[in-house]
PDB file of C-alpha atoms (C1' of nucleotides) in Angstrom:
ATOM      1  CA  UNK F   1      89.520 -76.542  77.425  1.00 62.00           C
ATOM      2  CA  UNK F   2      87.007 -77.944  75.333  1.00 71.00           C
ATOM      3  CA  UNK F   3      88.120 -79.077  71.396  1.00 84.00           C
ATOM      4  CA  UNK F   4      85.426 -78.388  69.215  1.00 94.00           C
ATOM      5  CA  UNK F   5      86.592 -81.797  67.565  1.00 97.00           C
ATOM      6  CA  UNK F   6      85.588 -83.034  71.625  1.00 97.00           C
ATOM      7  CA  UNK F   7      81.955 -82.043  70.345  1.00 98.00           C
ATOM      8  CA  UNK F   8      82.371 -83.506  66.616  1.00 98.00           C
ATOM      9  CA  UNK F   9      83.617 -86.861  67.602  1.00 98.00           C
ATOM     10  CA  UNK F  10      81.327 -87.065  70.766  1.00 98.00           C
ATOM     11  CA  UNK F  11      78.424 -85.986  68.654  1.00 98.00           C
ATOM     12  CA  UNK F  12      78.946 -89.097  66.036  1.00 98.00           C
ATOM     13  CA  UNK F  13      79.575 -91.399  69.101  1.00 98.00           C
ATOM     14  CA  UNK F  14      75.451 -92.493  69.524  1.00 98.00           C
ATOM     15  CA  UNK F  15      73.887 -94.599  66.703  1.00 97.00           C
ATOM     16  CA  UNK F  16      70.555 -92.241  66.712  1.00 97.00           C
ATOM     17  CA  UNK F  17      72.443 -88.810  66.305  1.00 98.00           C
ATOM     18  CA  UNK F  18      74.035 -90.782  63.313  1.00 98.00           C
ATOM     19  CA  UNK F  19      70.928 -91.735  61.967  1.00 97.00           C
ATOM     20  CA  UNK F  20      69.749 -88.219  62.108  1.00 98.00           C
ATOM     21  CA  UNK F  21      72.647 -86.830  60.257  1.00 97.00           C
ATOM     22  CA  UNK F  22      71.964 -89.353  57.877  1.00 96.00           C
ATOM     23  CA  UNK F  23      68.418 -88.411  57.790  1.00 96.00           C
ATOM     24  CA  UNK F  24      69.318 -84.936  57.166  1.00 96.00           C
ATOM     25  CA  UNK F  25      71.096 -85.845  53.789  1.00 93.00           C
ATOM     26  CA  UNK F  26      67.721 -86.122  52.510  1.00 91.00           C
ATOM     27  CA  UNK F  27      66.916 -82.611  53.109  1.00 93.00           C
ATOM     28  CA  UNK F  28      65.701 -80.146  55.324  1.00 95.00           C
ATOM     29  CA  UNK F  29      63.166 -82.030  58.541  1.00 96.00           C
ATOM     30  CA  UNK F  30      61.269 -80.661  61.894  1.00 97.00           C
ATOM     31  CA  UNK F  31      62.020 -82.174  64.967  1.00 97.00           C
ATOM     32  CA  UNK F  32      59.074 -84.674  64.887  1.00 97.00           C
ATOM     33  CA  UNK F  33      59.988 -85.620  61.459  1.00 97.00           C
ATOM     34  CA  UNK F  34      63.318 -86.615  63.016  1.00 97.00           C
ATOM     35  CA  UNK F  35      62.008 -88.351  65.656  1.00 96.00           C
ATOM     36  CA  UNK F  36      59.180 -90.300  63.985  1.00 95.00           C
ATOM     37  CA  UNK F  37      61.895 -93.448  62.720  1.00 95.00           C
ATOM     38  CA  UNK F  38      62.613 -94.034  66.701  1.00 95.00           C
ATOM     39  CA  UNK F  39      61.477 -95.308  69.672  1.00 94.00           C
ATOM     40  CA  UNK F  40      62.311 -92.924  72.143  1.00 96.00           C
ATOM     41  CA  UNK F  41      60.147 -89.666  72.842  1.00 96.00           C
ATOM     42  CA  UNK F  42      60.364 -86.564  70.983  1.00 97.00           C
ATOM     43  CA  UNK F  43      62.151 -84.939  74.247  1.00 97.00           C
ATOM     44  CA  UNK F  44      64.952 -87.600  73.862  1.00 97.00           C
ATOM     45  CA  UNK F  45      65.762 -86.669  70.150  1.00 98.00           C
ATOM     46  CA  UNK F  46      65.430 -82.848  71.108  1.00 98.00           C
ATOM     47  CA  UNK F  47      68.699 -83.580  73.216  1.00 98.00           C
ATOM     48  CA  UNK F  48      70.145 -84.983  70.766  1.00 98.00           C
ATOM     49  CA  UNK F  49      69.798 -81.999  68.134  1.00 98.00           C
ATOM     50  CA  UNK F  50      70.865 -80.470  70.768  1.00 98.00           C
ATOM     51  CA  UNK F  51      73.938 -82.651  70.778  1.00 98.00           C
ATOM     52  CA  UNK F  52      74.726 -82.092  67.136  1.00 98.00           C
ATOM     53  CA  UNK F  53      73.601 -78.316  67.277  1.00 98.00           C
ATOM     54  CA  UNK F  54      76.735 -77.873  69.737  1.00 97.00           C
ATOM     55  CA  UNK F  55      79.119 -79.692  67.467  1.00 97.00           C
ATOM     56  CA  UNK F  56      77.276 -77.259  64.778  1.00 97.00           C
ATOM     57  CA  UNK F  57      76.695 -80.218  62.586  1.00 98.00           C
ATOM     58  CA  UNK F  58      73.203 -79.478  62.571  1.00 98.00           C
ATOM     59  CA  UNK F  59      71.536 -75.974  61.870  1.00 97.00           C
ATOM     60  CA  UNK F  60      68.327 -74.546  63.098  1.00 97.00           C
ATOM     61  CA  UNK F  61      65.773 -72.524  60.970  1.00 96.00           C
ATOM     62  CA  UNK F  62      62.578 -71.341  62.643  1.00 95.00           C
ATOM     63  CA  UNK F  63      59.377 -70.685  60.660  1.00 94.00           C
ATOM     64  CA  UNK F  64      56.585 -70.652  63.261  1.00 93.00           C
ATOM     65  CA  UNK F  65      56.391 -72.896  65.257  1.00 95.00           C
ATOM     66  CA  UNK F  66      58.453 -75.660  63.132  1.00 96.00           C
ATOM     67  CA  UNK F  67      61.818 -75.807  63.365  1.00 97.00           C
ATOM     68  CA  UNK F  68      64.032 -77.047  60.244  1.00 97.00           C
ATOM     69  CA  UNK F  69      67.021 -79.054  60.482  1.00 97.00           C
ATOM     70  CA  UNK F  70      69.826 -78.867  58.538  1.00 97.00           C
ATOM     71  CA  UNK F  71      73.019 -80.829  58.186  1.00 97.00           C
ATOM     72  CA  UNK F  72      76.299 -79.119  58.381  1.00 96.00           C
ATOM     73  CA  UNK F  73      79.250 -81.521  57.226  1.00 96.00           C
ATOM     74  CA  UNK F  74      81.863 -78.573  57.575  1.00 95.00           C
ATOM     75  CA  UNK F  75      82.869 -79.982  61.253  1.00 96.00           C
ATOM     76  CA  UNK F  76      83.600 -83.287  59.465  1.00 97.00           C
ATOM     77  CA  UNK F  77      86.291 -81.955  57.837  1.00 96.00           C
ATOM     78  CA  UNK F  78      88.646 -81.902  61.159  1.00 96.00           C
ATOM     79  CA  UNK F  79      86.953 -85.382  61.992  1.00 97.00           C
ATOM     80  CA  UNK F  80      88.456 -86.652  58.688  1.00 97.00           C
ATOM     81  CA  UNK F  81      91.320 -85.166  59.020  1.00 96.00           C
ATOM     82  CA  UNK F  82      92.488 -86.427  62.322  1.00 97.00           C
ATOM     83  CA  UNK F  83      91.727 -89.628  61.374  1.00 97.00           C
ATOM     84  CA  UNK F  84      93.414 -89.521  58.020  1.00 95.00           C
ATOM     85  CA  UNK F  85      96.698 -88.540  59.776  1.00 95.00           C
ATOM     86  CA  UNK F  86      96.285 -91.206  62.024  1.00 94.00           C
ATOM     87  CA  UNK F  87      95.759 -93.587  59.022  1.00 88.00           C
ATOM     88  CA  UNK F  88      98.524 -91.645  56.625  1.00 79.00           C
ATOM     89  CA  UNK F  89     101.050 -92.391  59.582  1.00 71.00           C
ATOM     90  CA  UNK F  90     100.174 -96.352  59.707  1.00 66.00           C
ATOM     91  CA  UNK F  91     100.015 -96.673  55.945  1.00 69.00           C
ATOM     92  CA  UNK F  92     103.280 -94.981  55.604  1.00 64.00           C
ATOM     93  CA  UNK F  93     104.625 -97.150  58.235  1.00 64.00           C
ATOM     94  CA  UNK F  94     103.377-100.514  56.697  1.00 65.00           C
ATOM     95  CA  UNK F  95     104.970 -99.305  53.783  1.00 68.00           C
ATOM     96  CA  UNK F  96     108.468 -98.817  55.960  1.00 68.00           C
ATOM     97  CA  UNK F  97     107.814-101.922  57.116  1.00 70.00           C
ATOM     98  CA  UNK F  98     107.728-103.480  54.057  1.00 69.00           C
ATOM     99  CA  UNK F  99     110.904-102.011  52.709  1.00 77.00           C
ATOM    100  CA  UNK F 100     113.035-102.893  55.817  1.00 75.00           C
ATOM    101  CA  UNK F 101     111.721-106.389  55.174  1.00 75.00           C
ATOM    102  CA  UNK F 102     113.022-106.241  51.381  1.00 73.00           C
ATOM    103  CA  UNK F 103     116.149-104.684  52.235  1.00 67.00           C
ATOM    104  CA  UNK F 104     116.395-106.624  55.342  1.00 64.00           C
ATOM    105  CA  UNK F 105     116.428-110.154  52.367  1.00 62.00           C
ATOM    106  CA  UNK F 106     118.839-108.763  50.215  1.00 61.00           C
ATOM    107  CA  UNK F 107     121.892-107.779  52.452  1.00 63.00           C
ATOM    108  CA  UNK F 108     120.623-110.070  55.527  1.00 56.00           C
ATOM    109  CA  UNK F 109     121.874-107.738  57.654  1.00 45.00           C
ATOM    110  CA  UNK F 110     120.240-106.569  61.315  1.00 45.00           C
ATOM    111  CA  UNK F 111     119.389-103.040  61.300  1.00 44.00           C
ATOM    112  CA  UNK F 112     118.815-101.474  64.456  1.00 43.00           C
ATOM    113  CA  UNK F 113     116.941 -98.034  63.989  1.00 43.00           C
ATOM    114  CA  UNK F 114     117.090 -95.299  66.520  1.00 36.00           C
TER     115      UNK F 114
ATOM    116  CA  UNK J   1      72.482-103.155  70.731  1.00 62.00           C
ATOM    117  CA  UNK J   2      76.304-101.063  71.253  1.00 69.00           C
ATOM    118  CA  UNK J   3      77.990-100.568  67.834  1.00 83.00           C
ATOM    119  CA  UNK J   4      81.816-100.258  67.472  1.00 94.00           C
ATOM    120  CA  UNK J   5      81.556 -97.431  65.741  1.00 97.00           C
ATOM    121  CA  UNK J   6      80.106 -95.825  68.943  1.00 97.00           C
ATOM    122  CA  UNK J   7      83.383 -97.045  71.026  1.00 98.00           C
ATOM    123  CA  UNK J   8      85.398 -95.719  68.081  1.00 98.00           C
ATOM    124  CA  UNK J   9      84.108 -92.220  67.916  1.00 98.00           C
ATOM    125  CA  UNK J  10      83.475 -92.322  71.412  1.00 98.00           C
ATOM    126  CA  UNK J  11      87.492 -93.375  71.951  1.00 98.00           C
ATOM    127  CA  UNK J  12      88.442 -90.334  69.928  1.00 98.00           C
ATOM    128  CA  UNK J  13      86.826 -87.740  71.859  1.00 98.00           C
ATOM    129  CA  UNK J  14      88.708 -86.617  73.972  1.00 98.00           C
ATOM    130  CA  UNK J  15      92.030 -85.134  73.669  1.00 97.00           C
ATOM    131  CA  UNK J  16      94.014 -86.854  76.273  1.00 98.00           C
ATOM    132  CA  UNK J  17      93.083 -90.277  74.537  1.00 98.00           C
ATOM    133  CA  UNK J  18      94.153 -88.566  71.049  1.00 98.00           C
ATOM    134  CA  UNK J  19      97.164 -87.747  72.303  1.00 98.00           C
ATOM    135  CA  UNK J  20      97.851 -90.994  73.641  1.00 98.00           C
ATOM    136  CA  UNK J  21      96.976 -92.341  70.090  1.00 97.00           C
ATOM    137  CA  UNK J  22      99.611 -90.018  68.239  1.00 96.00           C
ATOM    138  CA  UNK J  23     102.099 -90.760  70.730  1.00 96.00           C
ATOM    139  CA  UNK J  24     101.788 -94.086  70.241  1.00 96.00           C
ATOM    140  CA  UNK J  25     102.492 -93.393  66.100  1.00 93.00           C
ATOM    141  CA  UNK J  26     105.993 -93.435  67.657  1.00 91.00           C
ATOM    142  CA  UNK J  27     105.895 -96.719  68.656  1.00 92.00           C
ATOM    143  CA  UNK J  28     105.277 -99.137  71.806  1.00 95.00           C
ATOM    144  CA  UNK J  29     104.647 -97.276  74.873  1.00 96.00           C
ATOM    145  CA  UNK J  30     104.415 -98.094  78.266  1.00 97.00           C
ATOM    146  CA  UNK J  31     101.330 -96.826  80.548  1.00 97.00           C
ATOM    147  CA  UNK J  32     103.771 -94.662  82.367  1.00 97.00           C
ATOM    148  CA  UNK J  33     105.280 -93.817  79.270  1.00 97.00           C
ATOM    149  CA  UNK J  34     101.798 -92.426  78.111  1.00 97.00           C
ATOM    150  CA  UNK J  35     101.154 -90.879  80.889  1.00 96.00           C
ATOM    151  CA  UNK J  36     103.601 -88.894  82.140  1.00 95.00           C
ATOM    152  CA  UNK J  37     102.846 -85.664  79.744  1.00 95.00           C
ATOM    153  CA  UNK J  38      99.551 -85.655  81.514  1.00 96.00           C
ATOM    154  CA  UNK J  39      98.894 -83.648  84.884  1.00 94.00           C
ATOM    155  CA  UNK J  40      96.617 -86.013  85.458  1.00 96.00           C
ATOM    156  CA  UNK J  41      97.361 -88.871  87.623  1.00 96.00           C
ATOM    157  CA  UNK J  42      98.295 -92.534  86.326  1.00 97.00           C
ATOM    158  CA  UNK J  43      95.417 -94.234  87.328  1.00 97.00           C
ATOM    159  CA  UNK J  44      93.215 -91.855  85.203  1.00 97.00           C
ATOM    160  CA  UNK J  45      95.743 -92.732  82.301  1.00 98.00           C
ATOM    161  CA  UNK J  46      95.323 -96.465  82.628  1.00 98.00           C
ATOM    162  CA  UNK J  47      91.644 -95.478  82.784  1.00 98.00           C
ATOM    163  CA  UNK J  48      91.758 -93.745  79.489  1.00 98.00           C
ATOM    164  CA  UNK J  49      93.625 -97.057  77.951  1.00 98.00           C
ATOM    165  CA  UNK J  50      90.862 -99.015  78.925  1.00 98.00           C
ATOM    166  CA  UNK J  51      88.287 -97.042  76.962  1.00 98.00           C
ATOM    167  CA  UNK J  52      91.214 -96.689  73.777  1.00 98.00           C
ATOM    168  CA  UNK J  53      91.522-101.081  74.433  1.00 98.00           C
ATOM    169  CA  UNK J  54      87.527-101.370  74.459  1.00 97.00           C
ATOM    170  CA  UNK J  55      87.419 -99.544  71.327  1.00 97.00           C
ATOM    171  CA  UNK J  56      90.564-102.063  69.490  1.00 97.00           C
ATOM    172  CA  UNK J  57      92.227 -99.293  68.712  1.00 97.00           C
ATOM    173  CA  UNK J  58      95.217 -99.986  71.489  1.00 98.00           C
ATOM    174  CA  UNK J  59      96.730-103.387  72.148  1.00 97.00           C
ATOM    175  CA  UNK J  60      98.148-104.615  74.989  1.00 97.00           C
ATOM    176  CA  UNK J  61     101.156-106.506  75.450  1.00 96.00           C
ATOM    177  CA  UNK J  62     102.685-107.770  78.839  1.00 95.00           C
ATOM    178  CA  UNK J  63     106.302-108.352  79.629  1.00 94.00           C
ATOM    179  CA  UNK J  64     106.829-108.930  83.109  1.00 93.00           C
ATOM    180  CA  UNK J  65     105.650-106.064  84.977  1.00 95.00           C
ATOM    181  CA  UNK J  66     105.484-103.690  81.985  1.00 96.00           C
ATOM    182  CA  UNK J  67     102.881-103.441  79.608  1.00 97.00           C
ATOM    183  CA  UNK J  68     103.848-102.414  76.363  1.00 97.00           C
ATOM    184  CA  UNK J  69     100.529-100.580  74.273  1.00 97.00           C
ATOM    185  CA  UNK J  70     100.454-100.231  70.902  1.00 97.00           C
ATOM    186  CA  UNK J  71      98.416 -98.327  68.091  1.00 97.00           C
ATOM    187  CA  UNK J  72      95.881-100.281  65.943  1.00 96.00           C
ATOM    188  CA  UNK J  73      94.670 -98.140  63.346  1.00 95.00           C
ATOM    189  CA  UNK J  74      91.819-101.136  62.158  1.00 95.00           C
ATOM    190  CA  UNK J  75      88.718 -99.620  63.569  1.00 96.00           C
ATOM    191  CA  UNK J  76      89.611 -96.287  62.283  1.00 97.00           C
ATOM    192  CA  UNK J  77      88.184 -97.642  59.012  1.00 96.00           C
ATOM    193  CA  UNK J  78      85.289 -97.701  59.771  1.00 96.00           C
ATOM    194  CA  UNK J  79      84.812 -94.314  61.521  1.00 97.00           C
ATOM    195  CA  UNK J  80      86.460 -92.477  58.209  1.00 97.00           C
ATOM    196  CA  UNK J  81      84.104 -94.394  55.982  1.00 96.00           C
ATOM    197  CA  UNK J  82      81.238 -92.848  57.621  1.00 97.00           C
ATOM    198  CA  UNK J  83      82.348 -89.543  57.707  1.00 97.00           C
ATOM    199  CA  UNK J  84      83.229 -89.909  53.980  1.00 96.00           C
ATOM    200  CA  UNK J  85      79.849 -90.864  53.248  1.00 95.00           C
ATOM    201  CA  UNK J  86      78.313 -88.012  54.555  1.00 94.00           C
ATOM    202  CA  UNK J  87      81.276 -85.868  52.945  1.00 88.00           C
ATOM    203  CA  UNK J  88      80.844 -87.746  49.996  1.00 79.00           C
ATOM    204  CA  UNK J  89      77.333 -86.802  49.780  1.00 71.00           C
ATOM    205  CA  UNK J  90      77.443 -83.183  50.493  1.00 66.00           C
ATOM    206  CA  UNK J  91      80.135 -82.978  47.529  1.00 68.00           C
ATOM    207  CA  UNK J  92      78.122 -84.387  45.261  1.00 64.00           C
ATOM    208  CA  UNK J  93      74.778 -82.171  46.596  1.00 64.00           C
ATOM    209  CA  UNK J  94      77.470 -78.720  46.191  1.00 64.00           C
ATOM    210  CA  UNK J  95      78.015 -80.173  42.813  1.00 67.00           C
ATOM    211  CA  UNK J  96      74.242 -80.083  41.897  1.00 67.00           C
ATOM    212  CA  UNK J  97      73.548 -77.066  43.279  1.00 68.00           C
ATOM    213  CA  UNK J  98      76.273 -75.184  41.284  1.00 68.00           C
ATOM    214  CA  UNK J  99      74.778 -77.173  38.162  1.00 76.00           C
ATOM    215  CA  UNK J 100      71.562 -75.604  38.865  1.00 73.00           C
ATOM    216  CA  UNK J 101      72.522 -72.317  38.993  1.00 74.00           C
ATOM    217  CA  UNK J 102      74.677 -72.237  36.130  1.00 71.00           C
ATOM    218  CA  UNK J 103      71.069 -74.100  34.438  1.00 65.00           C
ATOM    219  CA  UNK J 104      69.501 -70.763  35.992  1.00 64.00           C
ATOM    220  CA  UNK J 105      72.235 -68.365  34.760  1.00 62.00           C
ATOM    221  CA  UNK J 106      71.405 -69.826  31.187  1.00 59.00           C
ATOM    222  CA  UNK J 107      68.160 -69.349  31.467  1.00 60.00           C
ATOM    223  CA  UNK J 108      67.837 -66.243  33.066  1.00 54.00           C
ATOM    224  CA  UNK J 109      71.166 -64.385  32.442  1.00 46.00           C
ATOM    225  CA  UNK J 110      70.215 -61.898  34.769  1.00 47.00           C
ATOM    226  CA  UNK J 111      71.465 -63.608  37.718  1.00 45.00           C
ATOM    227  CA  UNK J 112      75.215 -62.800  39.172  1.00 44.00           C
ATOM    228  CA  UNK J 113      77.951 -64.807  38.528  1.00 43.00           C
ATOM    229  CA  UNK J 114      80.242 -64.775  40.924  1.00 38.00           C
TER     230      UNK J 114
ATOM    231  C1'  DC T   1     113.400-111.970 101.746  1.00 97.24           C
ATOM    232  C1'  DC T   2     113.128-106.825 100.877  1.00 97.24           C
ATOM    233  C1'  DG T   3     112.382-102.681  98.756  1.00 97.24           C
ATOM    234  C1'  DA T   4     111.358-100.344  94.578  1.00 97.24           C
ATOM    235  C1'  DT T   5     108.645-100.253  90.368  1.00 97.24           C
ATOM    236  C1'  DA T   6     104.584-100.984  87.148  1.00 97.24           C
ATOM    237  C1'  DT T   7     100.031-101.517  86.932  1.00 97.24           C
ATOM    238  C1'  DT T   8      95.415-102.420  88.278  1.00 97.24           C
ATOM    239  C1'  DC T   9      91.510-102.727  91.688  1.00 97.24           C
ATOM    240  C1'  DA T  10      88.288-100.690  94.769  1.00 97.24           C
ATOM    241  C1'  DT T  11      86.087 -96.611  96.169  1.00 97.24           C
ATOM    242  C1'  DC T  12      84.504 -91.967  96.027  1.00 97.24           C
ATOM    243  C1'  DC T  13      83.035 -87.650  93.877  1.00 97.24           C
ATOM    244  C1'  DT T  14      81.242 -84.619  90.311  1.00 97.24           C
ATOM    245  C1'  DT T  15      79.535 -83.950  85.770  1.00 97.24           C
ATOM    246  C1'  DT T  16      77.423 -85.528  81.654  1.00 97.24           C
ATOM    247  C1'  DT T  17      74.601 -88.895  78.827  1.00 97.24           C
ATOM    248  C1'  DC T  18      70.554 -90.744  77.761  1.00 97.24           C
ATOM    249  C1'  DG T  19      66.246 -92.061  78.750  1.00 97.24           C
ATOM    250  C1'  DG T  20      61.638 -90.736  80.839  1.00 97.24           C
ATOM    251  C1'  DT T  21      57.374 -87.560  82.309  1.00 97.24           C
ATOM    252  C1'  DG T  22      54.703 -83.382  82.943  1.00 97.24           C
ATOM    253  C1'  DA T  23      54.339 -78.497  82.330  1.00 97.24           C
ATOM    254  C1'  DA T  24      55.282 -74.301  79.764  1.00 97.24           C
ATOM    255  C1'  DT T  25      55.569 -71.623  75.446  1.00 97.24           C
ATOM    256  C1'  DA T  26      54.521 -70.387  70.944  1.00 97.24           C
ATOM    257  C1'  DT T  27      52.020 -70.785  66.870  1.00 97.24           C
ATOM    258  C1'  DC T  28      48.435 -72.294  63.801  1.00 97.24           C
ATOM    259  C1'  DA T  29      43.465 -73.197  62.413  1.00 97.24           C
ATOM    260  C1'  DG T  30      38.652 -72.317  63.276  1.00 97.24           C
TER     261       DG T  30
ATOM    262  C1'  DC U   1      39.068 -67.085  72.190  1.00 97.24           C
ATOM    263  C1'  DT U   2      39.699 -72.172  71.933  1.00 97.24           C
ATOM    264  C1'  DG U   3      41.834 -76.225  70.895  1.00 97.24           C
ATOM    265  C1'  DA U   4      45.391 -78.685  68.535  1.00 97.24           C
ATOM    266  C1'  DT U   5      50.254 -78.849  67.224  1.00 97.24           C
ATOM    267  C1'  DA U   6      55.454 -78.224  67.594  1.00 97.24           C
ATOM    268  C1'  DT U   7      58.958 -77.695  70.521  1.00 97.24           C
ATOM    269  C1'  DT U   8      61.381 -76.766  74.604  1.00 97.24           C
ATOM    270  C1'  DC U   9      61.963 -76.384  79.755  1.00 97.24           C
ATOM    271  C1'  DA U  10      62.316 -78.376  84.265  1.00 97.24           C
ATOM    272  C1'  DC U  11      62.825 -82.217  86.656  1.00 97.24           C
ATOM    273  C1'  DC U  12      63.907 -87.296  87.849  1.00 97.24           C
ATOM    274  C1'  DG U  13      66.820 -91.426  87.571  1.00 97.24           C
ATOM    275  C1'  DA U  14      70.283 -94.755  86.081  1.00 97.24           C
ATOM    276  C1'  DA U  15      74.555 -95.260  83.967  1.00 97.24           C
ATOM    277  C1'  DA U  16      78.939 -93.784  82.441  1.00 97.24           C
ATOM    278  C1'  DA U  17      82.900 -90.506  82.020  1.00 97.24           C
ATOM    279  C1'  DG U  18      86.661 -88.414  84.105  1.00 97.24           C
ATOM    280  C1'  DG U  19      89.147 -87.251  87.907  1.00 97.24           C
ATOM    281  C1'  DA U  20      91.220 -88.454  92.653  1.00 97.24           C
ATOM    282  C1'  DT U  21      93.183 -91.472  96.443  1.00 97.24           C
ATOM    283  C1'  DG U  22      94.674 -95.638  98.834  1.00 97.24           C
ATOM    284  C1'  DA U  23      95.331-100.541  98.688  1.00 97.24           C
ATOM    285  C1'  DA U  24      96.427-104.730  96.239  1.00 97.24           C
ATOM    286  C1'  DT U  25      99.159-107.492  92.925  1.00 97.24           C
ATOM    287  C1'  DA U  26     103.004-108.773  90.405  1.00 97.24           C
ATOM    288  C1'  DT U  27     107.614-108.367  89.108  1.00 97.24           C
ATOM    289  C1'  DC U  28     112.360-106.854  89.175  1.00 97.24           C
ATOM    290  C1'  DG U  29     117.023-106.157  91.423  1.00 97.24           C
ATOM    291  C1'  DG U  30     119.724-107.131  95.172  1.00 97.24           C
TER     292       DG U  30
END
DNA sequence: CCGATATTCATCCTTTTCGGTGAATATCAG
DNA sequence: CTGATATTCACCGAAAAGGATGAATATCGG
């Protein structure tokens, strides 16, 4: 049972696949233009396409023997999303918070909830 | 040279540690609390806590022999800004590609529109 | 003190990451 | 064909993830 977010979130999880996707806002790069900014070998940042190909935030287009990267944000959007909830939730809540406080001041009561 | 953002994303994927997160929307939680929805066993669930705790985005809280987690949405921020940024981006590039072929329908009306 | 409960610690195992090197494959340029 | 270039494949190795089990620790309720 493997979540595709699994891949997404995993995938963004290593500073140097981040820096690629970055990269890859610039356009369209090979594999050795990719690599070039780091210091690990070419192999390394092969795995990490790799990495970012299975979370299909990163596309492949062959001509010859270059290979052109290309940044897919589309698995971003379930990213985002689970992460907004998560935030929606504790902004909402703050905002509970807030009003028991208020409420809490003007009939100095104790509320007990649930 | 281990960014937080790497224990964030890192944190959030895998499901069992999202789930723990949203159960934990409903409040404090103890570890066998968290765990029991799980078939897995409790030690793996403390396990999983650990990596949520390294990452700040659980807090711990003892009381006697119970420990009481709860949610901390903070480093969230940070992991949603940088997916915006990238969403953010590829907005604005969809924006200037439609610009440009609108620019080409003008020029050209030949094209079709969709 | 005693037993039950809550949790972690110490290992162990398997799989995956993340780095490396050397060889293979495919393509381009002469 | 030959040599250079672009990339992957096949390994190797250390570290970590993710699971398990059994023992240790601490605390609660009598």
């Amino acid at each position: 049972m493997e979540s595709s977010l699994d891949n997404t979130m995993l995938a963004l999880a290593d500073p140097t696949r981040r820096a690629i996707l970055a990269r890859l806002e610039e356009g369209e790069a090979r594999v050795t233009d990719l690599a070039a900014p780091f210091d690990i070998s070419l192999n390394s940042v092969s795995k990490h396409i790799r990495i970012l190909e299975r979370a299909d935030l990163v596309r492949r287009r062959r001509e010859g023997r270059e290979h052109f990267l290309s940044f897919n944000p589309a698995p971003l959007d379930d990213a985002a999303a689970w992460i907004e909830a998560r935030r929606a939730f504790w902004t909402k809540r703050l905002d509970a918070l807030e009003r028991a406080l208020v409420a809490d001041d003007e009939n100095n009561g104790r509320r007990k909830s649930k």
